mmCIF file of C-alpha atoms and ligand atoms in Angstrom:
data_model
loop_
_atom_site.group_PDB
_atom_site.id
_atom_site.type_symbol
_atom_site.label_atom_id
_atom_site.label_comp_id
_atom_site.label_asym_id
_atom_site.label_seq_id
_atom_site.Cartn_x
_atom_site.Cartn_y
_atom_site.Cartn_z
ATOM 1 C CA MET A 1 -15.476 1.177 24.966
ATOM 2 C CA ALA A 2 -14.219 4.468 26.461
ATOM 3 C CA ASP A 3 -14.233 7.451 24.146
ATOM 4 C CA THR A 4 -10.870 9.195 24.428
ATOM 5 C CA SER A 5 -11.643 12.180 22.223
ATOM 6 C CA THR A 6 -11.055 15.690 23.573
ATOM 7 C CA SER A 7 -11.274 19.245 22.443
ATOM 8 C CA TYR A 8 -8.359 21.675 22.772
ATOM 9 C CA MET A 9 -8.876 25.335 21.800
ATOM 10 C CA GLY A 10 -11.792 24.228 19.667
ATOM 11 C CA LEU A 11 -9.632 21.645 17.808
ATOM 12 C CA GLU A 12 -11.148 18.163 17.935
ATOM 13 C CA MET A 13 -8.585 15.503 18.876
ATOM 14 C CA LYS A 14 -9.158 11.761 18.842
ATOM 15 C CA ASN A 15 -7.180 11.457 22.054
ATOM 16 C CA PRO A 16 -5.392 13.799 24.507
ATOM 17 C CA VAL A 17 -1.809 13.000 23.457
ATOM 18 C CA LEU A 18 -0.127 15.882 21.604
ATOM 19 C CA ALA A 19 3.362 15.295 20.289
ATOM 20 C CA ALA A 20 5.163 18.331 21.806
ATOM 21 C CA SER A 21 7.227 20.778 19.836
ATOM 22 C CA SER A 22 10.640 19.197 19.254
ATOM 23 C CA GLY A 23 12.859 17.559 16.667
ATOM 24 C CA LEU A 24 10.240 14.810 16.420
ATOM 25 C CA THR A 25 7.897 17.193 14.633
ATOM 26 C CA ASP A 26 10.249 19.150 12.386
ATOM 27 C CA SER A 27 9.651 17.272 9.150
ATOM 28 C CA LEU A 28 6.855 15.755 7.109
ATOM 29 C CA ASN A 29 8.214 12.330 7.897
ATOM 30 C CA GLY A 30 8.248 13.157 11.611
ATOM 31 C CA ILE A 31 4.632 14.372 11.567
ATOM 32 C CA LEU A 32 3.495 11.269 9.701
ATOM 33 C CA LYS A 33 5.364 9.013 12.160
ATOM 34 C CA CYS A 34 3.585 10.732 15.034
ATOM 35 C CA ASP A 35 0.267 10.273 13.222
ATOM 36 C CA ALA A 36 1.000 6.588 12.533
ATOM 37 C CA ALA A 37 1.855 6.093 16.231
ATOM 38 C CA GLY A 38 -1.666 7.302 17.091
ATOM 39 C CA VAL A 39 -1.162 10.735 18.671
ATOM 40 C CA GLY A 40 -4.145 13.072 18.761
ATOM 41 C CA GLY A 41 -2.224 16.030 17.325
ATOM 42 C CA VAL A 42 1.240 17.574 16.830
ATOM 43 C CA VAL A 43 2.927 20.855 17.700
ATOM 44 C CA LEU A 44 5.608 21.547 15.141
ATOM 45 C CA LYS A 45 9.182 22.286 16.174
ATOM 46 C CA SER A 46 9.343 26.018 16.954
ATOM 47 C CA ILE A 47 10.239 28.221 14.041
ATOM 48 C CA PHE A 48 12.554 30.937 15.261
ATOM 49 C CA GLU A 49 12.401 34.356 13.688
ATOM 50 C CA GLU A 50 15.947 33.989 12.496
ATOM 51 C CA GLN A 51 14.880 31.010 10.422
ATOM 52 C CA LEU A 52 12.152 32.909 8.646
ATOM 53 C CA ILE A 53 13.844 36.080 7.606
ATOM 54 C CA SER A 54 15.941 36.160 4.530
ATOM 55 C CA GLU A 55 19.410 37.571 4.447
ATOM 56 C CA LYS A 56 18.085 40.644 2.615
ATOM 57 C CA ASP A 57 15.551 41.277 5.364
ATOM 58 C CA VAL A 58 18.214 40.995 8.011
ATOM 59 C CA TYR A 59 20.582 43.446 6.497
ATOM 60 C CA ASP A 60 18.108 45.883 4.976
ATOM 61 C CA LYS A 61 15.105 46.168 7.162
ATOM 62 C CA TYR A 62 15.766 44.522 10.446
ATOM 63 C CA SER A 63 19.480 45.019 10.821
ATOM 64 C CA ASN A 64 19.047 45.094 14.572
ATOM 65 C CA ILE A 65 18.091 41.395 14.562
ATOM 66 C CA TYR A 66 21.281 39.655 15.435
ATOM 67 C CA PRO A 67 22.746 38.869 12.004
ATOM 68 C CA GLU A 68 25.251 36.667 13.811
ATOM 69 C CA ALA A 69 22.372 34.501 15.004
ATOM 70 C CA VAL A 70 21.328 34.058 11.404
ATOM 71 C CA ASP A 71 24.815 33.005 10.419
ATOM 72 C CA TYR A 72 24.873 30.514 13.295
ATOM 73 C CA LEU A 73 21.589 28.991 12.210
ATOM 74 C CA ARG A 74 22.679 28.864 8.621
ATOM 75 C CA GLU A 75 25.951 27.120 9.500
ATOM 76 C CA GLY A 76 24.074 24.614 11.628
ATOM 77 C CA GLY A 77 21.807 23.824 8.701
ATOM 78 C CA LEU A 78 18.765 25.192 10.506
ATOM 79 C CA LEU A 79 17.870 27.623 7.795
ATOM 80 C CA GLU A 80 17.106 24.619 5.689
ATOM 81 C CA TYR A 81 13.981 24.348 7.761
ATOM 82 C CA ALA A 82 12.643 27.674 6.545
ATOM 83 C CA PRO A 83 10.606 29.350 5.240
ATOM 84 C CA GLN A 84 8.909 28.020 2.087
ATOM 85 C CA LYS A 85 9.837 24.476 3.056
ATOM 86 C CA ILE A 86 7.902 24.734 6.273
ATOM 87 C CA PHE A 87 4.794 26.045 4.586
ATOM 88 C CA GLN A 88 5.003 23.255 2.021
ATOM 89 C CA MET A 89 5.500 20.755 4.825
ATOM 90 C CA ILE A 90 2.341 21.911 6.546
ATOM 91 C CA ASP A 91 0.439 21.824 3.258
ATOM 92 C CA LYS A 92 1.603 18.251 2.486
ATOM 93 C CA ALA A 93 0.988 17.076 6.044
ATOM 94 C CA LYS A 94 -2.596 18.439 5.885
ATOM 95 C CA GLN A 95 -3.195 16.382 2.747
ATOM 96 C CA LYS A 96 -1.956 13.165 4.392
ATOM 97 C CA THR A 97 -3.368 13.374 7.915
ATOM 98 C CA ASP A 98 -6.387 14.892 9.610
ATOM 99 C CA ILE A 99 -4.933 15.297 13.089
ATOM 100 C CA PRO A 100 -4.587 18.935 14.184
ATOM 101 C CA ILE A 101 -1.279 20.537 13.317
ATOM 102 C CA ILE A 102 -0.243 23.407 15.564
ATOM 103 C CA ALA A 103 2.678 25.635 14.444
ATOM 104 C CA SER A 104 4.967 27.017 17.135
ATOM 105 C CA ILE A 105 6.703 30.360 16.618
ATOM 106 C CA ASN A 106 9.300 32.302 18.497
ATOM 107 C CA CYS A 107 10.209 35.863 17.524
ATOM 108 C CA ARG A 108 12.379 38.477 19.109
ATOM 109 C CA SER A 109 11.100 41.572 17.361
ATOM 110 C CA PRO A 110 7.524 42.560 18.298
ATOM 111 C CA LYS A 111 6.672 43.572 14.719
ATOM 112 C CA LEU A 112 7.404 40.141 13.259
ATOM 113 C CA TRP A 113 5.091 38.025 15.448
ATOM 114 C CA PRO A 114 1.854 38.920 13.621
ATOM 115 C CA THR A 115 3.495 38.663 10.178
ATOM 116 C CA PHE A 116 4.696 35.167 10.830
ATOM 117 C CA ALA A 117 1.479 34.125 12.538
ATOM 118 C CA GLU A 118 -0.472 35.115 9.447
ATOM 119 C CA GLN A 119 1.902 33.225 7.175
ATOM 120 C CA PHE A 120 1.379 30.007 9.203
ATOM 121 C CA GLN A 121 -2.359 30.445 9.096
ATOM 122 C CA ASP A 122 -2.191 30.856 5.327
ATOM 123 C CA ALA A 123 -0.025 27.733 5.100
ATOM 124 C CA GLY A 124 -2.906 25.754 6.682
ATOM 125 C CA ALA A 125 -1.859 25.381 10.330
ATOM 126 C CA ASP A 126 -4.839 24.504 12.505
ATOM 127 C CA GLY A 127 -3.562 26.523 15.433
ATOM 128 C CA LEU A 128 -0.591 28.483 16.759
ATOM 129 C CA GLU A 129 1.532 28.085 19.828
ATOM 130 C CA LEU A 130 3.543 31.139 20.844
ATOM 131 C CA ASN A 131 6.828 30.164 22.347
ATOM 132 C CA ILE A 132 7.501 33.426 24.192
ATOM 133 C CA TYR A 133 10.517 33.746 26.415
ATOM 134 C CA SER A 134 12.928 36.446 27.464
ATOM 135 C CA LEU A 135 15.220 35.959 30.396
ATOM 136 C CA PRO A 136 14.714 38.875 32.849
ATOM 137 C CA LEU A 137 18.219 40.281 33.039
ATOM 138 C CA GLU A 138 17.670 43.980 33.468
ATOM 139 C CA LEU A 139 18.030 45.377 37.001
ATOM 140 C CA GLU A 140 15.623 48.234 36.342
ATOM 141 C CA LYS A 141 12.786 46.330 34.681
ATOM 142 C CA SER A 142 9.939 44.927 36.777
ATOM 143 C CA GLY A 143 8.205 41.609 36.358
ATOM 144 C CA SER A 144 5.071 43.278 35.087
ATOM 145 C CA GLU A 145 6.985 44.906 32.258
ATOM 146 C CA TYR A 146 8.299 41.549 31.126
ATOM 147 C CA GLU A 147 4.859 40.042 31.431
ATOM 148 C CA GLN A 148 3.269 42.847 29.424
ATOM 149 C CA GLN A 149 5.238 41.496 26.444
ATOM 150 C CA TYR A 150 3.080 38.334 26.514
ATOM 151 C CA LEU A 151 -0.077 40.408 26.276
ATOM 152 C CA ASP A 152 1.244 42.702 23.558
ATOM 153 C CA ILE A 153 2.366 39.820 21.398
ATOM 154 C CA LEU A 154 -0.889 37.882 21.874
ATOM 155 C CA LYS A 155 -3.026 40.942 21.080
ATOM 156 C CA SER A 156 -1.056 41.746 17.933
ATOM 157 C CA ILE A 157 -1.542 38.193 16.670
ATOM 158 C CA LYS A 158 -5.211 37.900 17.595
ATOM 159 C CA LYS A 159 -5.868 40.975 15.422
ATOM 160 C CA VAL A 160 -4.658 39.174 12.276
ATOM 161 C CA VAL A 161 -5.481 35.500 12.613
ATOM 162 C CA SER A 162 -8.707 33.556 13.139
ATOM 163 C CA ILE A 163 -7.139 30.179 14.040
ATOM 164 C CA PRO A 164 -6.840 29.400 17.773
ATOM 165 C CA VAL A 165 -3.762 30.687 19.548
ATOM 166 C CA ALA A 166 -2.051 29.193 22.624
ATOM 167 C CA VAL A 167 0.696 30.731 24.722
ATOM 168 C CA LYS A 168 3.416 28.465 26.086
ATOM 169 C CA LEU A 169 4.460 29.860 29.429
ATOM 170 C CA ASN A 170 7.482 29.448 31.635
ATOM 171 C CA HIS A 171 7.191 28.752 35.343
ATOM 172 C CA GLN A 172 9.191 31.795 36.440
ATOM 173 C CA ILE A 173 6.233 34.137 36.136
ATOM 174 C CA THR A 174 5.456 35.793 39.457
ATOM 175 C CA SER A 175 1.699 35.609 39.428
ATOM 176 C CA LEU A 176 0.443 33.026 36.955
ATOM 177 C CA PRO A 177 -3.223 33.540 37.951
ATOM 178 C CA TYR A 178 -3.021 37.238 37.128
ATOM 179 C CA LEU A 179 -1.163 36.892 33.815
ATOM 180 C CA THR A 180 -3.197 33.936 32.575
ATOM 181 C CA ASN A 181 -6.435 35.726 33.425
ATOM 182 C CA ARG A 182 -5.310 38.757 31.440
ATOM 183 C CA LEU A 183 -4.214 36.563 28.507
ATOM 184 C CA SER A 184 -7.603 34.925 28.574
ATOM 185 C CA ASP A 185 -9.314 38.329 28.521
ATOM 186 C CA ALA A 186 -7.170 39.227 25.521
ATOM 187 C CA GLY A 187 -8.563 36.252 23.619
ATOM 188 C CA CYS A 188 -5.984 33.564 24.316
ATOM 189 C CA ASP A 189 -7.477 30.177 23.401
ATOM 190 C CA GLY A 190 -5.016 27.867 25.132
ATOM 191 C CA LEU A 191 -2.250 27.904 27.706
ATOM 192 C CA VAL A 192 0.662 25.487 27.780
ATOM 193 C CA PHE A 193 2.253 24.800 31.199
ATOM 194 C CA PHE A 194 5.324 24.891 30.933
ATOM 195 C CA ASN A 195 8.130 25.410 28.497
ATOM 196 C CA TRP A 196 11.394 23.509 28.795
ATOM 197 C CA PHE A 197 14.830 25.107 28.619
ATOM 198 C CA LEU A 198 18.467 24.354 28.389
ATOM 199 C CA GLU A 199 20.033 24.705 31.846
ATOM 200 C CA PRO A 200 23.511 26.057 32.512
ATOM 201 C CA ASP A 201 26.335 24.065 34.043
ATOM 202 C CA VAL A 202 29.982 24.732 34.837
ATOM 203 C CA ARG A 203 32.964 22.623 33.722
ATOM 204 C CA LEU A 204 35.493 22.392 36.527
ATOM 205 C CA ASP A 205 38.319 21.071 34.358
ATOM 206 C CA THR A 206 38.244 23.780 31.685
ATOM 207 C CA LEU A 207 36.676 26.559 33.788
ATOM 208 C CA SER A 208 34.015 27.102 31.170
ATOM 209 C CA THR A 209 30.271 26.784 30.954
ATOM 210 C CA ASN A 210 28.058 24.434 29.037
ATOM 211 C CA ASN A 211 24.390 23.670 28.634
ATOM 212 C CA ILE A 212 22.559 20.586 29.787
ATOM 213 C CA LYS A 213 19.097 19.466 28.763
ATOM 214 C CA GLY A 214 16.363 20.638 31.105
ATOM 215 C CA LYS A 215 13.536 18.399 32.282
ATOM 216 C CA GLY A 216 9.838 19.051 32.350
ATOM 217 C CA ASP A 217 8.637 19.087 35.956
ATOM 218 C CA PHE A 218 5.554 16.903 36.292
ATOM 219 C CA HIS A 219 4.434 18.024 39.766
ATOM 220 C CA ARG A 220 4.963 21.724 39.267
ATOM 221 C CA THR A 221 2.855 21.516 36.111
ATOM 222 C CA LEU A 222 0.196 19.480 37.849
ATOM 223 C CA ARG A 223 -0.111 22.115 40.631
ATOM 224 C CA TRP A 224 -0.724 24.988 38.193
ATOM 225 C CA VAL A 225 -3.087 23.104 35.936
ATOM 226 C CA ALA A 226 -5.206 22.222 38.939
ATOM 227 C CA LEU A 227 -5.144 25.703 40.484
ATOM 228 C CA LEU A 228 -6.163 27.450 37.250
ATOM 229 C CA ALA A 229 -8.333 25.039 35.236
ATOM 230 C CA GLY A 230 -11.867 26.313 34.927
ATOM 231 C CA ARG A 231 -11.030 29.597 36.640
ATOM 232 C CA ILE A 232 -9.672 31.181 33.479
ATOM 233 C CA ASP A 233 -11.540 31.044 30.203
ATOM 234 C CA CYS A 234 -8.804 29.081 28.298
ATOM 235 C CA ASP A 235 -8.104 25.450 27.677
ATOM 236 C CA ILE A 236 -4.933 24.127 29.261
ATOM 237 C CA SER A 237 -2.391 21.731 27.790
ATOM 238 C CA SER A 238 0.143 20.224 30.227
ATOM 239 C CA SER A 239 3.707 19.861 29.103
ATOM 240 C CA GLY A 240 6.279 18.486 31.458
ATOM 241 C CA GLY A 241 7.280 15.078 32.698
ATOM 242 C CA VAL A 242 4.336 12.987 31.423
ATOM 243 C CA ARG A 243 5.868 9.521 31.005
ATOM 244 C CA ASN A 244 2.921 7.110 31.036
ATOM 245 C CA GLY A 245 -0.840 6.784 31.003
ATOM 246 C CA LYS A 246 -1.210 7.375 34.747
ATOM 247 C CA ASP A 247 0.580 10.724 34.442
ATOM 248 C CA LEU A 248 -1.731 11.670 31.597
ATOM 249 C CA ILE A 249 -4.839 10.764 33.652
ATOM 250 C CA LYS A 250 -3.596 12.852 36.594
ATOM 251 C CA HIS A 251 -3.265 15.920 34.402
ATOM 252 C CA ILE A 252 -6.760 15.468 32.992
ATOM 253 C CA LEU A 253 -8.162 15.047 36.497
ATOM 254 C CA ALA A 254 -6.409 18.322 37.367
ATOM 255 C CA GLY A 255 -8.174 19.979 34.416
ATOM 256 C CA ALA A 256 -5.949 19.742 31.314
ATOM 257 C CA SER A 257 -7.630 19.165 27.954
ATOM 258 C CA CYS A 258 -4.582 17.336 26.615
ATOM 259 C CA VAL A 259 -0.926 16.654 27.458
ATOM 260 C CA GLN A 260 2.129 17.361 25.393
ATOM 261 C CA ILE A 261 4.773 14.660 25.404
ATOM 262 C CA CYS A 262 8.366 14.756 24.252
ATOM 263 C CA THR A 263 11.109 13.244 26.391
ATOM 264 C CA ILE A 264 9.569 9.766 26.749
ATOM 265 C CA PHE A 265 9.149 9.627 22.967
ATOM 266 C CA TYR A 266 12.814 10.394 22.537
ATOM 267 C CA GLU A 267 13.795 7.818 25.142
ATOM 268 C CA LYS A 268 11.452 4.962 24.278
ATOM 269 C CA GLY A 269 10.021 5.770 20.888
ATOM 270 C CA LEU A 270 6.651 6.902 19.608
ATOM 271 C CA GLU A 271 5.261 3.392 20.280
ATOM 272 C CA GLN A 272 4.739 4.645 23.824
ATOM 273 C CA THR A 273 1.634 6.382 22.529
ATOM 274 C CA LYS A 274 -0.202 3.060 22.294
ATOM 275 C CA GLU A 275 0.741 2.041 25.846
ATOM 276 C CA ILE A 276 -0.251 5.433 27.228
ATOM 277 C CA LEU A 277 -3.630 5.227 25.482
ATOM 278 C CA ASN A 278 -4.219 1.623 26.557
ATOM 279 C CA GLU A 279 -3.545 2.644 30.150
ATOM 280 C CA LEU A 280 -5.991 5.502 29.784
ATOM 281 C CA LYS A 281 -8.722 3.276 28.281
ATOM 282 C CA THR A 282 -8.264 0.547 30.890
ATOM 283 C CA TRP A 283 -8.541 3.057 33.722
ATOM 284 C CA MET A 284 -11.586 4.695 32.197
ATOM 285 C CA ASP A 285 -13.273 1.301 31.837
ATOM 286 C CA GLU A 286 -12.438 0.382 35.448
ATOM 287 C CA LYS A 287 -13.839 3.660 36.705
ATOM 288 C CA LYS A 288 -16.794 3.454 34.302
ATOM 289 C CA PHE A 289 -16.014 6.746 32.624
ATOM 290 C CA GLN A 290 -17.259 6.790 29.087
ATOM 291 C CA SER A 291 -15.696 10.067 28.035
ATOM 292 C CA ILE A 292 -12.798 12.335 28.993
ATOM 293 C CA GLN A 293 -15.205 15.126 29.803
ATOM 294 C CA GLU A 294 -16.740 13.036 32.614
ATOM 295 C CA PHE A 295 -13.551 13.295 34.712
ATOM 296 C CA GLN A 296 -11.655 16.292 33.223
ATOM 297 C CA GLY A 297 -11.021 18.747 36.034
ATOM 298 C CA GLU A 298 -12.640 16.560 38.726
ATOM 299 C CA LEU A 299 -9.620 17.265 40.988
ATOM 300 C CA SER A 300 -9.152 20.899 39.968
ATOM 301 C CA LEU A 301 -9.434 23.490 42.721
ATOM 302 C CA LYS A 302 -12.505 24.977 41.092
ATOM 303 C CA ASN A 303 -14.485 21.737 40.959
ATOM 304 C CA GLN A 304 -13.575 20.819 44.502
ATOM 305 C CA GLN A 305 -14.864 24.192 45.681
ATOM 306 C CA LEU A 306 -18.005 24.006 43.577
ATOM 307 C CA SER A 307 -18.940 20.637 45.076
ATOM 308 C CA PHE A 308 -19.012 22.347 48.495
ATOM 309 C CA LYS A 309 -15.996 20.396 49.667
ATOM 310 C CA ASP A 310 -14.213 23.650 50.526
ATOM 311 C CA MET A 311 -10.729 22.734 49.308
ATOM 312 C CA GLY A 312 -11.704 19.056 49.455
ATOM 313 C CA GLU A 313 -9.206 16.850 47.704
ATOM 314 C CA ALA A 314 -7.411 19.891 46.295
ATOM 315 C CA GLN A 315 -5.450 20.706 49.504
ATOM 316 C CA SER A 316 -2.169 19.347 48.299
ATOM 317 C CA TYR A 317 -1.893 21.850 45.454
ATOM 318 C CA PHE A 318 -1.438 24.596 48.091
ATOM 319 C CA ARG A 319 0.930 22.884 50.438
ATOM 320 C CA ALA A 320 4.374 23.946 49.363
ATOM 321 C CA GLN A 321 6.094 24.147 52.724
ATOM 322 C CA TYR A 322 7.283 20.989 54.392
ATOM 323 C CA LEU A 323 6.144 21.910 57.942
ATOM 324 C CA LYS A 324 4.220 18.840 59.202
ATOM 325 C CA THR A 325 3.730 16.687 56.142
ATOM 326 C CA PHE A 326 7.218 15.236 56.045
ATOM 327 C CA LYS A 327 8.211 15.772 59.713
ATOM 328 C CA LYS A 328 10.481 12.977 60.959
HETATM 329 C C1 FMN B 401 15.043 17.958 22.035
HETATM 330 C C2 FMN B 401 13.950 18.913 22.452
HETATM 331 C C3 FMN B 401 13.577 19.946 21.593
HETATM 332 C C4 FMN B 401 12.582 20.851 21.962
HETATM 333 N N1 FMN B 401 12.266 21.875 21.132
HETATM 334 C C5 FMN B 401 11.267 22.735 21.494
HETATM 335 C C6 FMN B 401 10.923 23.803 20.626
HETATM 336 O O1 FMN B 401 11.458 23.989 19.547
HETATM 337 N N2 FMN B 401 9.889 24.598 21.042
HETATM 338 C C7 FMN B 401 9.231 24.467 22.229
HETATM 339 O O2 FMN B 401 8.296 25.223 22.532
HETATM 340 N N3 FMN B 401 9.572 23.441 23.072
HETATM 341 C C8 FMN B 401 10.549 22.568 22.700
HETATM 342 N N4 FMN B 401 10.884 21.544 23.558
HETATM 343 C C9 FMN B 401 10.083 21.391 24.794
HETATM 344 C C10 FMN B 401 8.999 20.339 24.599
HETATM 345 O O3 FMN B 401 8.040 20.806 23.641
HETATM 346 C C11 FMN B 401 8.237 20.079 25.928
HETATM 347 O O4 FMN B 401 7.533 21.253 26.309
HETATM 348 C C12 FMN B 401 9.161 19.704 27.059
HETATM 349 O O5 FMN B 401 10.167 18.787 26.615
HETATM 350 C C13 FMN B 401 8.412 19.083 28.239
HETATM 351 O O6 FMN B 401 7.823 17.854 27.939
HETATM 352 P P1 FMN B 401 8.538 16.448 28.309
HETATM 353 O O7 FMN B 401 8.726 16.457 29.807
HETATM 354 O O8 FMN B 401 7.602 15.363 27.830
HETATM 355 O O9 FMN B 401 9.856 16.427 27.605
HETATM 356 C C14 FMN B 401 11.870 20.651 23.223
HETATM 357 C C15 FMN B 401 12.213 19.585 24.050
HETATM 358 C C16 FMN B 401 13.262 18.712 23.698
HETATM 359 C C17 FMN B 401 13.610 17.568 24.624
#
């Protein structure tokens, strides 16, 4: 029988399915449901800075941190999810399950990242995922200045925690190879390709704007996993558009250690985990692979080059222009 266990940032997982950060993982009940469905690990719903700071903090010490955002969260009931409750939730979850629990944090003020990271480590989280994002709006600020923020945040956190730390990236970064290599040099343990966002839309009847749910892009993620796996000293977790076992296998062939799944769980339920894992096991048996490690990264750029195939089977990751491929 195929062994589906994998290792992600040093965390041992019984299989490569991680329940991605979302409403599915924002409560003890949610975590236990994911566990019962058979996932290999969970990433908790992101905790936003505004959820962790108390009113006193906001008005005394960090009065520059959007008090209106705090009010908004409080009105929406989101402050219920913080802060002691979250730490207790992690503690209870750790007593009831042994799958890795990764806490996801999102801060706006540089000073608060390491403080919160340390608190989640103390609460018993097995790892951290940094949900870093700032929309580049300023006309005078270069891409590298924005990207430096990733490094500064990671370095400040690595100074204070010993649990593994992953950075969840967005696809708008100009040179992913350069930034990911620098993150790896700064001690990053895992990279998550890519984050998902709300997208804007326009209402023609009311002449107003609204948000629609974004979608993870399977092929874009596959390209970057394959181009970077093994070339940077970090594990990679794919997040975006994985809907079945075949999709999961493709990401592992490209070099991912595990995949993060969200939308398909919302659409079809956590029972999909079993189907995805059955598909994985059946394929591994057919191909006579006994472990994930035997085929992880087989179709990454690095492995194709190492096996003296030049670009070998990895050509398609580069071809982004239509030119001949789809000529009529
Ligand atoms: C309802 C919903 C809530 C989400 N909340 C978060 C979040 O709090 N933090 C985060 O990093 N990603 C969040 N995500 C993104 C997912 O973790 C995941 O990266 C993304 O949905 C891509 O995977 P998928 O194609 O399987 O949905 C959310 C996604 C959805 C659909």
